[in-house]
């Protein structure tokens, strides 16, 4: 017989998960970040196209470049944006018959997609002309700098937004950023072309298997392949851009969710544009611009939702348990981390310093297999105790370093610093660690240092 209490507990967990998801959307400020990314996209779209065309221009023809650009715009859903105009209603004289033969229907709907086609054609021609007529001298240098900055600015905003969603405290050093961004712009362009090629081959294989007249085969070859391409591109973005380790399985889940939502969004947005004439009434032919911005904004909302889903999947158990404790009225400030992890954190801090590296929350989290927010709290606790010190470049924190040599870093002092983060510090309540137990642990390590700890572990392995 089923236990009603068990069902009630499961229902509570479902409610908590749903509530945490809604609160996560609010706290992560996805709409604000999507708006910033939409602006950066508008600013960067031409420079990114120029860089992509520069890569392909050496080994493909102009016709292939034209077809490729149209394929990318079609894949992004931009070619589906069209202005639907309502014909103006002519004034009918009093007593005249409104149904005179040959008169146009005053409510006739005309499709303005031809305007977008002209805009795309003109855009491709302008980009090609800008590449063919590059100015010489210092003007060329300044143009190249502006071009590269404009192209990289979108990736900078992407990393900032992804880091905020994932709880990563800061970005990478600028040299690593530039290398990563340039790699994404160059190899990403080639990867996009490769995914289209594989997708087309897969679509042809599906149609050959299912038959040319198969409705299921046509849908799978169309939407299914688009979802696969989007998923592949988003997995790469989710695993490389954030300055925190995102597991492949979590990234794949978030990417697939975002890809499905994006395909549904294309279908829904196309239907909305075709059935709504409000934009045309106010903007006329300029309605393409707000519609384009709206679609870019919705696209970034979906991409950020996928990133948040990947982060939530990676830390699902911890987030749910913390939320359930909060729903029960328990003290959510009680931490589940073991204070002994502070010893491992101190050792990582010293070893990275000896290798000439700074320790960031992201690097510490990756070394210890913990969340970046927990790693950041550990570093702040060690800093407050005078064991670690912040390394800053100007007003920006770039990492932490030991405040003393490993031979003078006492393990007992490290534990005392981390005990401040521990919710189970001494007390008389049930479930609290008795003070005498904690004192015994501190007494056992008060005469040892981080250097001794590293030496003993090396001896144990040998």
Short mmCIF file of C-alpha atoms in Angstrom, two decimals:
data_model
loop_
_atom_site.label_atom_id
_atom_site.label_comp_id
_atom_site.label_asym_id
_atom_site.label_seq_id
_atom_site.Cartn_x
_atom_site.Cartn_y
_atom_site.Cartn_z
CA UNK A 1 0.00 0.00 0.00
CA UNK A 2 1.36 3.40 -0.91
CA UNK A 3 2.33 5.65 1.93
CA UNK A 4 0.44 8.99 1.76
CA UNK A 5 3.35 10.66 3.52
CA UNK A 6 5.71 9.55 0.75
CA UNK A 7 3.41 11.00 -1.92
CA UNK A 8 3.19 14.24 0.03
CA UNK A 9 6.98 14.44 0.21
CA UNK A 10 7.32 13.83 -3.53
CA UNK A 11 4.68 16.47 -4.26
CA UNK A 12 6.58 18.90 -2.06
CA UNK A 13 9.79 18.18 -3.96
CA UNK A 14 8.07 18.83 -7.31
CA UNK A 15 6.69 22.11 -5.98
CA UNK A 16 10.08 23.14 -4.64
CA UNK A 17 11.81 22.33 -7.95
CA UNK A 18 9.23 24.40 -9.84
CA UNK A 19 9.52 27.29 -7.41
CA UNK A 20 13.32 27.18 -7.53
CA UNK A 21 13.18 27.31 -11.32
CA UNK A 22 10.98 30.41 -11.30
CA UNK A 23 13.12 32.09 -8.62
CA UNK A 24 16.22 31.20 -10.61
CA UNK A 25 14.84 32.97 -13.66
CA UNK A 26 14.17 36.06 -11.56
CA UNK A 27 17.51 36.11 -9.76
CA UNK A 28 19.66 35.41 -12.81
CA UNK A 29 18.19 38.47 -14.58
CA UNK A 30 17.94 36.65 -17.89
CA UNK A 31 15.73 39.31 -19.54
CA UNK A 32 18.27 42.05 -18.74
CA UNK A 33 21.21 39.97 -19.98
CA UNK A 34 19.30 39.01 -23.14
CA UNK A 35 18.66 42.70 -23.85
CA UNK A 36 22.38 43.47 -23.52
CA UNK A 37 23.26 40.56 -25.80
CA UNK A 38 20.68 41.69 -28.37
CA UNK A 39 22.35 45.11 -28.51
CA UNK A 40 25.79 43.53 -28.85
CA UNK A 41 24.47 41.29 -31.62
CA UNK A 42 23.19 44.28 -33.57
CA UNK A 43 26.59 45.93 -33.14
CA UNK A 44 28.60 42.80 -34.02
CA UNK A 45 26.65 41.09 -36.79
CA UNK A 46 28.47 42.79 -39.69
CA UNK A 47 32.01 42.36 -38.23
CA UNK A 48 31.31 38.68 -37.52
CA UNK A 49 30.09 38.22 -41.10
CA UNK A 50 33.21 39.95 -42.43
CA UNK A 51 35.52 37.66 -40.44
CA UNK A 52 33.57 34.61 -41.57
CA UNK A 53 33.71 35.68 -45.22
CA UNK A 54 37.44 36.36 -44.94
CA UNK A 55 37.92 32.77 -43.78
CA UNK A 56 35.89 31.22 -46.61
CA UNK A 57 36.74 33.62 -49.42
CA UNK A 58 40.06 31.94 -50.16
CA UNK A 59 38.60 28.54 -51.07
CA UNK A 60 34.93 29.03 -52.05
CA UNK A 61 33.24 30.98 -54.82
CA UNK A 62 31.13 34.12 -54.42
CA UNK A 63 27.97 32.17 -55.24
CA UNK A 64 28.76 29.65 -52.51
CA UNK A 65 29.41 32.49 -50.04
CA UNK A 66 26.08 34.05 -50.98
CA UNK A 67 24.29 30.72 -50.49
CA UNK A 68 26.11 30.11 -47.21
CA UNK A 69 25.15 33.48 -45.75
CA UNK A 70 21.53 32.92 -46.73
CA UNK A 71 21.66 29.46 -45.15
CA UNK A 72 22.95 30.91 -41.87
CA UNK A 73 20.29 33.64 -41.85
CA UNK A 74 17.61 31.07 -42.64
CA UNK A 75 18.88 28.77 -39.87
CA UNK A 76 18.79 31.69 -37.42
CA UNK A 77 15.16 32.38 -38.33
CA UNK A 78 15.93 35.85 -39.70
CA UNK A 79 14.61 35.15 -43.19
CA UNK A 80 11.25 34.23 -41.67
CA UNK A 81 10.76 37.81 -40.48
CA UNK A 82 8.52 39.66 -42.86
CA UNK A 83 6.33 42.75 -42.74
CA UNK A 84 2.66 41.96 -43.20
CA UNK A 85 0.93 45.05 -44.46
CA UNK A 86 -2.75 45.82 -44.44
CA UNK A 87 -3.88 47.67 -47.56
CA UNK A 88 -5.09 51.16 -46.89
CA UNK A 89 -8.84 51.56 -46.81
CA UNK A 90 -9.93 53.99 -49.45
CA UNK A 91 -12.65 56.41 -48.59
CA UNK A 92 -15.91 55.45 -50.27
CA UNK A 93 -18.21 58.31 -51.34
CA UNK A 94 -21.61 58.42 -49.75
CA UNK A 95 -24.09 56.30 -51.62
CA UNK A 96 -21.43 54.49 -53.56
CA UNK A 97 -21.48 50.74 -53.68
CA UNK A 98 -18.53 49.33 -51.81
CA UNK A 99 -18.70 46.17 -53.85
CA UNK A 100 -17.95 47.64 -57.25
CA UNK A 101 -16.34 45.09 -59.45
CA UNK A 102 -12.62 45.46 -59.88
CA UNK A 103 -12.07 47.27 -56.54
CA UNK A 104 -9.41 45.84 -54.25
CA UNK A 105 -10.32 44.22 -50.99
CA UNK A 106 -9.68 46.89 -48.33
CA UNK A 107 -8.57 44.19 -45.89
CA UNK A 108 -6.20 42.41 -48.25
CA UNK A 109 -3.00 41.18 -46.62
CA UNK A 110 0.25 41.58 -48.49
CA UNK A 111 3.53 39.93 -47.56
CA UNK A 112 6.54 42.20 -47.26
CA UNK A 113 9.08 39.41 -47.18
CA UNK A 114 10.48 40.75 -50.45
CA UNK A 115 11.80 43.76 -48.56
CA UNK A 116 13.81 41.52 -46.27
CA UNK A 117 15.15 39.62 -49.27
CA UNK A 118 16.35 42.93 -50.70
CA UNK A 119 17.92 43.88 -47.37
CA UNK A 120 19.78 40.56 -47.18
CA UNK A 121 21.03 40.86 -50.76
CA UNK A 122 22.21 44.41 -50.15
CA UNK A 123 23.88 43.33 -46.90
CA UNK A 124 25.87 40.57 -48.60
CA UNK A 125 26.95 42.93 -51.38
CA UNK A 126 28.08 45.59 -48.91
CA UNK A 127 30.09 43.08 -46.88
CA UNK A 128 31.78 41.74 -50.03
CA UNK A 129 32.56 45.27 -51.22
CA UNK A 130 34.04 46.20 -47.85
CA UNK A 131 36.35 43.19 -48.09
CA UNK A 132 37.40 43.88 -51.68
CA UNK A 133 38.05 47.60 -51.12
CA UNK A 134 40.07 47.59 -47.93
CA UNK A 135 41.78 50.97 -47.34
CA UNK A 136 45.54 51.14 -47.00
CA UNK A 137 47.84 52.57 -44.36
CA UNK A 138 46.85 53.54 -40.84
CA UNK A 139 43.19 53.65 -41.86
CA UNK A 140 43.37 49.91 -42.53
CA UNK A 141 44.93 49.33 -39.10
CA UNK A 142 42.25 51.36 -37.33
CA UNK A 143 39.52 49.65 -39.34
CA UNK A 144 40.90 46.22 -38.39
CA UNK A 145 41.01 47.17 -34.69
CA UNK A 146 37.42 48.43 -34.75
CA UNK A 147 36.32 45.34 -36.68
CA UNK A 148 37.94 42.92 -34.23
CA UNK A 149 36.62 44.80 -31.19
CA UNK A 150 33.10 44.85 -32.58
CA UNK A 151 33.24 41.12 -33.32
CA UNK A 152 34.68 40.23 -29.91
CA UNK A 153 32.31 42.46 -27.93
CA UNK A 154 29.44 40.01 -28.36
CA UNK A 155 31.59 37.14 -27.05
CA UNK A 156 32.68 39.27 -24.09
CA UNK A 157 29.05 39.90 -23.21
CA UNK A 158 28.28 36.20 -23.70
CA UNK A 159 31.00 35.16 -21.25
CA UNK A 160 29.82 37.74 -18.70
CA UNK A 161 26.23 36.51 -18.95
CA UNK A 162 27.15 32.80 -18.86
CA UNK A 163 29.39 33.40 -15.83
CA UNK A 164 26.54 35.13 -14.02
CA UNK A 165 24.14 32.28 -14.76
CA UNK A 166 26.69 29.67 -13.61
CA UNK A 167 27.77 31.58 -10.52
CA UNK A 168 31.35 31.99 -11.77
CA UNK A 169 32.81 34.95 -9.87
CA UNK A 170 34.93 36.47 -12.63
CA UNK A 171 36.15 36.15 -16.17
CA UNK A 172 39.39 34.76 -17.50
CA UNK A 173 42.60 36.78 -17.87
CA UNK A 174 42.43 38.93 -20.98
CA UNK A 175 45.08 37.00 -22.88
CA UNK A 176 43.16 33.74 -22.45
CA UNK A 177 39.95 35.53 -23.39
CA UNK A 178 41.39 36.85 -26.65
CA UNK A 179 42.77 33.43 -27.58
CA UNK A 180 39.44 31.74 -26.79
CA UNK A 181 37.34 34.36 -28.58
CA UNK A 182 39.46 34.33 -31.71
CA UNK A 183 39.38 30.54 -31.75
CA UNK A 184 35.58 30.61 -31.51
CA UNK A 185 35.29 33.16 -34.32
CA UNK A 186 37.57 31.24 -36.68
CA UNK A 187 37.02 27.58 -35.86
CA UNK A 188 33.39 28.28 -34.97
CA UNK A 189 32.78 29.45 -38.53
CA UNK A 190 34.27 26.25 -39.91
CA UNK A 191 32.31 24.18 -37.40
CA UNK A 192 29.08 25.90 -38.46
CA UNK A 193 29.76 24.95 -42.08
CA UNK A 194 30.62 21.40 -41.03
CA UNK A 195 27.38 21.03 -39.04
CA UNK A 196 25.38 22.22 -42.05
CA UNK A 197 27.14 19.69 -44.27
CA UNK A 198 26.54 16.83 -41.82
CA UNK A 199 22.97 17.99 -41.26
CA UNK A 200 22.22 18.04 -44.98
CA UNK A 201 23.70 14.57 -45.41
CA UNK A 202 21.65 13.28 -42.48
CA UNK A 203 18.48 14.89 -43.86
CA UNK A 204 19.02 13.24 -47.25
CA UNK A 205 19.57 9.89 -45.52
CA UNK A 206 16.32 10.28 -43.57
CA UNK A 207 14.32 11.16 -46.69
CA UNK A 208 15.87 8.23 -48.57
CA UNK A 209 14.89 5.87 -45.75
CA UNK A 210 11.42 7.25 -45.09
CA UNK A 211 10.52 8.08 -48.68
CA UNK A 212 10.06 11.41 -50.42
CA UNK A 213 6.31 11.44 -49.69
CA UNK A 214 6.66 10.63 -45.99
CA UNK A 215 5.35 13.40 -43.71
CA UNK A 216 7.29 12.04 -40.74
CA UNK A 217 10.50 11.91 -42.75
CA UNK A 218 10.05 15.49 -43.95
CA UNK A 219 9.45 16.78 -40.41
CA UNK A 220 12.37 14.81 -39.00
CA UNK A 221 14.67 15.95 -41.81
CA UNK A 222 13.63 19.57 -41.28
CA UNK A 223 13.06 20.26 -37.59
CA UNK A 224 14.99 17.26 -36.32
CA UNK A 225 18.19 18.16 -38.15
CA UNK A 226 17.86 21.81 -37.12
CA UNK A 227 17.55 20.73 -33.49
CA UNK A 228 20.66 18.55 -33.81
CA UNK A 229 22.68 21.39 -35.36
CA UNK A 230 21.56 23.86 -32.70
CA UNK A 231 22.30 21.35 -29.94
CA UNK A 232 25.84 20.74 -31.22
CA UNK A 233 26.62 24.46 -31.44
CA UNK A 234 25.16 25.22 -28.00
CA UNK A 235 27.03 22.34 -26.35
CA UNK A 236 30.28 23.85 -27.57
CA UNK A 237 29.23 27.29 -26.30
CA UNK A 238 28.07 26.01 -22.89
CA UNK A 239 31.26 24.03 -22.25
CA UNK A 240 33.85 26.54 -23.50
CA UNK A 241 32.61 30.07 -22.81
CA UNK A 242 31.76 30.04 -19.05
CA UNK A 243 34.75 30.36 -16.73
CA UNK A 244 33.61 27.30 -14.81
CA UNK A 245 33.56 23.59 -15.58
CA UNK A 246 30.26 22.47 -17.10
CA UNK A 247 29.88 18.71 -17.45
CA UNK A 248 29.12 17.43 -20.93
CA UNK A 249 25.92 15.64 -19.92
CA UNK A 250 24.54 18.76 -18.23
CA UNK A 251 25.54 20.93 -21.20
CA UNK A 252 23.91 18.46 -23.59
CA UNK A 253 20.65 18.54 -21.62
CA UNK A 254 20.54 22.33 -21.54
CA UNK A 255 21.54 22.63 -25.19
CA UNK A 256 18.87 20.18 -26.35
CA UNK A 257 16.21 21.99 -24.32
CA UNK A 258 17.26 25.35 -25.79
CA UNK A 259 17.37 23.91 -29.32
CA UNK A 260 13.82 22.55 -29.05
CA UNK A 261 12.57 25.84 -27.59
CA UNK A 262 14.32 27.75 -30.37
CA UNK A 263 12.68 25.70 -33.11
CA UNK A 264 9.30 26.13 -31.43
CA UNK A 265 10.08 29.83 -31.11
CA UNK A 266 10.74 30.10 -34.85
CA UNK A 267 7.37 28.54 -35.58
CA UNK A 268 5.53 30.68 -33.04
CA UNK A 269 7.25 33.92 -33.99
CA UNK A 270 6.58 33.35 -37.69
CA UNK A 271 2.90 32.79 -36.93
CA UNK A 272 2.80 35.93 -34.78
CA UNK A 273 4.39 38.08 -37.47
CA UNK A 274 2.00 36.82 -40.14
CA UNK A 275 -1.10 37.37 -38.03
CA UNK A 276 -0.19 40.73 -36.50
CA UNK A 277 -0.28 44.02 -38.39
CA UNK A 278 0.33 46.29 -35.39
CA UNK A 279 3.99 46.88 -36.18
CA UNK A 280 3.19 47.83 -39.77
CA UNK A 281 0.59 50.40 -38.71
CA UNK A 282 3.12 52.24 -36.55
CA UNK A 283 6.42 51.67 -38.36
CA UNK A 284 5.50 50.97 -41.97
CA UNK A 285 8.39 49.38 -43.88
CA UNK A 286 10.68 50.12 -40.91
CA UNK A 287 8.83 47.41 -38.97
CA UNK A 288 11.58 45.00 -40.01
CA UNK A 289 13.93 46.58 -37.46
CA UNK A 290 11.84 46.11 -34.28
CA UNK A 291 10.81 42.64 -35.45
CA UNK A 292 14.45 41.71 -36.00
CA UNK A 293 15.44 43.05 -32.57
CA UNK A 294 12.55 41.20 -30.94
CA UNK A 295 13.60 37.90 -32.51
CA UNK A 296 17.25 38.39 -31.53
CA UNK A 297 16.14 39.17 -27.97
CA UNK A 298 13.97 36.04 -27.78
CA UNK A 299 16.84 33.98 -29.17
CA UNK A 300 19.17 35.11 -26.40
CA UNK A 301 16.51 34.48 -23.76
CA UNK A 302 16.29 30.88 -25.00
CA UNK A 303 20.09 30.47 -25.09
CA UNK A 304 20.42 31.75 -21.51
CA UNK A 305 17.57 29.50 -20.37
CA UNK A 306 19.50 26.55 -21.77
CA UNK A 307 22.64 27.67 -19.92
CA UNK A 308 20.68 27.93 -16.68
CA UNK A 309 19.14 24.50 -17.26
CA UNK A 310 22.63 23.03 -17.73
CA UNK A 311 23.83 24.65 -14.50
CA UNK A 312 20.75 23.46 -12.62
CA UNK A 313 21.19 19.89 -13.88
CA UNK A 314 24.81 19.88 -12.74
CA UNK A 315 23.89 21.02 -9.22
CA UNK A 316 20.36 19.61 -9.09
CA UNK A 317 20.57 17.61 -5.86
CA UNK A 318 22.25 20.36 -3.89
CA UNK A 319 19.85 23.05 -5.09
CA UNK A 320 16.78 20.94 -4.38
CA UNK A 321 17.90 19.90 -0.91
CA UNK A 322 18.73 23.49 -0.01
CA UNK A 323 15.34 24.59 -1.29
CA UNK A 324 13.52 21.88 0.66
CA UNK A 325 15.28 22.88 3.87
CA UNK A 326 14.22 26.46 3.24
CA UNK A 327 10.59 25.38 2.69
CA UNK A 328 10.64 23.48 5.97
CA UNK A 329 11.83 26.55 7.82
CA UNK A 330 15.24 25.09 8.53
CA UNK A 331 18.38 27.21 8.64
CA UNK A 332 19.48 27.40 5.04
CA UNK A 333 22.75 29.01 6.07
CA UNK A 334 23.86 25.61 7.37
CA UNK A 335 26.50 24.47 4.94
CA UNK A 336 26.94 20.91 3.74
CA UNK A 337 30.66 21.28 3.09
CA UNK A 338 33.13 19.48 5.30
CA UNK A 339 35.51 21.96 7.00
CA UNK A 340 38.33 19.51 6.27
CA UNK A 341 38.07 20.57 2.64
CA UNK A 342 39.75 23.77 3.77
CA UNK A 343 42.97 21.79 4.18
CA UNK A 344 42.78 20.67 0.56
CA UNK A 345 42.02 24.25 -0.50
CA UNK A 346 45.08 25.55 1.34
CA UNK A 347 47.25 22.93 -0.31
CA UNK A 348 45.95 23.83 -3.79
CA UNK A 349 46.58 27.50 -3.00
CA UNK A 350 50.22 26.82 -2.09
CA UNK A 351 50.91 24.39 -4.95
CA UNK A 352 49.53 26.74 -7.59
CA UNK A 353 51.61 29.57 -6.13
CA UNK A 354 54.74 27.42 -6.36
CA UNK A 355 53.89 26.78 -10.02
CA UNK A 356 53.61 30.54 -10.62
CA UNK A 357 49.82 30.52 -10.85
CA UNK A 358 47.14 32.45 -9.01
CA UNK A 359 44.17 30.62 -7.51
CA UNK A 360 40.72 31.70 -8.65
CA UNK A 361 37.39 30.33 -7.43
CA UNK A 362 37.01 28.58 -10.78
CA UNK A 363 40.42 26.88 -10.64
CA UNK A 364 39.89 25.88 -7.00
CA UNK A 365 36.42 24.54 -7.80
CA UNK A 366 37.81 22.46 -10.66
CA UNK A 367 40.66 21.10 -8.51
CA UNK A 368 38.40 20.08 -5.62
CA UNK A 369 35.26 19.18 -7.60
CA UNK A 370 33.05 21.69 -5.77
CA UNK A 371 30.81 24.56 -6.80
CA UNK A 372 32.49 27.86 -7.68
CA UNK A 373 30.46 29.74 -5.06
CA UNK A 374 31.71 27.38 -2.33
CA UNK A 375 35.28 27.82 -3.56
CA UNK A 376 34.88 31.58 -3.44
CA UNK A 377 33.64 31.40 0.16
CA UNK A 378 36.64 29.24 1.08
CA UNK A 379 39.07 31.77 -0.38
CA UNK A 380 37.36 34.65 1.40
CA UNK A 381 37.48 32.73 4.70
CA UNK A 382 41.21 32.09 4.28
CA UNK A 383 41.72 35.73 3.38
CA UNK A 384 39.83 36.94 6.47
CA UNK A 385 42.06 34.73 8.62
CA UNK A 386 45.23 36.18 7.07
CA UNK A 387 46.13 32.87 5.41
CA UNK A 388 45.49 34.00 1.83
CA UNK A 389 45.72 37.40 0.21
CA UNK A 390 43.87 38.89 -2.71
CA UNK A 391 45.77 39.64 -5.91
CA UNK A 392 44.32 42.61 -7.77
CA UNK A 393 45.07 44.35 -11.04
CA UNK A 394 43.73 47.85 -10.64
CA UNK A 395 40.23 47.47 -9.22
CA UNK A 396 39.76 43.95 -10.59
CA UNK A 397 40.48 40.87 -8.47
CA UNK A 398 42.50 38.40 -10.53
CA UNK A 399 43.00 35.69 -7.91
CA UNK A 400 44.40 34.74 -4.51
CA UNK A 401 47.86 33.77 -3.30
CA UNK A 402 49.20 32.44 0.03
CA UNK A 403 49.94 35.10 2.64
CA UNK A 404 52.71 32.91 4.07
CA UNK A 405 54.90 29.98 3.03
CA UNK A 406 53.42 26.49 3.18
CA UNK A 407 55.91 25.63 5.95
CA UNK A 408 54.31 28.28 8.19
CA UNK A 409 50.67 27.69 7.27
CA UNK A 410 49.35 25.77 10.30
CA UNK A 411 46.55 23.30 9.57
CA UNK A 412 44.76 24.23 12.78
CA UNK A 413 44.55 27.86 11.69
CA UNK A 414 43.14 26.76 8.34
CA UNK A 415 40.45 24.68 10.04
CA UNK A 416 39.52 27.53 12.39
CA UNK A 417 39.09 29.82 9.39
CA UNK A 418 36.85 27.37 7.55
CA UNK A 419 34.85 26.46 10.67
CA UNK A 420 33.22 29.88 10.33
CA UNK A 421 31.54 28.61 7.17
CA UNK A 422 30.39 25.41 8.86
CA UNK A 423 26.79 25.38 10.04
CA UNK A 424 27.50 22.51 12.44
CA UNK A 425 29.87 24.38 14.70
CA UNK A 426 29.83 23.63 18.42
CA UNK A 427 26.70 23.87 20.52
CA UNK A 428 24.23 21.94 22.65
CA UNK A 429 21.59 21.33 19.99
CA UNK A 430 20.90 17.92 18.54
CA UNK A 431 22.96 17.34 15.40
CA UNK A 432 25.63 19.86 16.37
CA UNK A 433 29.23 18.77 16.57
CA UNK A 434 30.24 18.83 20.25
CA UNK A 435 32.92 21.35 21.11
CA UNK A 436 35.15 18.65 22.57
CA UNK A 437 35.18 16.77 19.25
CA UNK A 438 36.16 19.87 17.34
CA UNK A 439 38.83 20.70 19.92
CA UNK A 440 40.29 17.20 19.55
CA UNK A 441 40.52 17.64 15.78
CA UNK A 442 42.23 21.01 16.13
CA UNK A 443 44.65 19.67 18.71
CA UNK A 444 45.65 16.85 16.37
CA UNK A 445 46.66 19.21 13.56
CA UNK A 446 47.85 22.29 15.46
CA UNK A 447 51.47 21.20 15.19
CA UNK A 448 51.33 20.41 11.46
CA UNK A 449 51.59 22.64 8.41
CA UNK A 450 50.43 22.48 4.81
CA UNK A 451 53.96 21.49 3.82
CA UNK A 452 53.79 18.54 6.25
CA UNK A 453 50.41 17.54 4.80
CA UNK A 454 51.76 17.52 1.24
CA UNK A 455 54.86 15.57 2.28
CA UNK A 456 52.82 12.92 4.12
CA UNK A 457 50.53 12.44 1.11
CA UNK A 458 53.49 12.07 -1.24
CA UNK A 459 55.03 9.52 1.13
CA UNK A 460 51.77 7.57 1.28
CA UNK A 461 51.60 7.37 -2.52
CA UNK A 462 55.20 6.20 -2.92
#
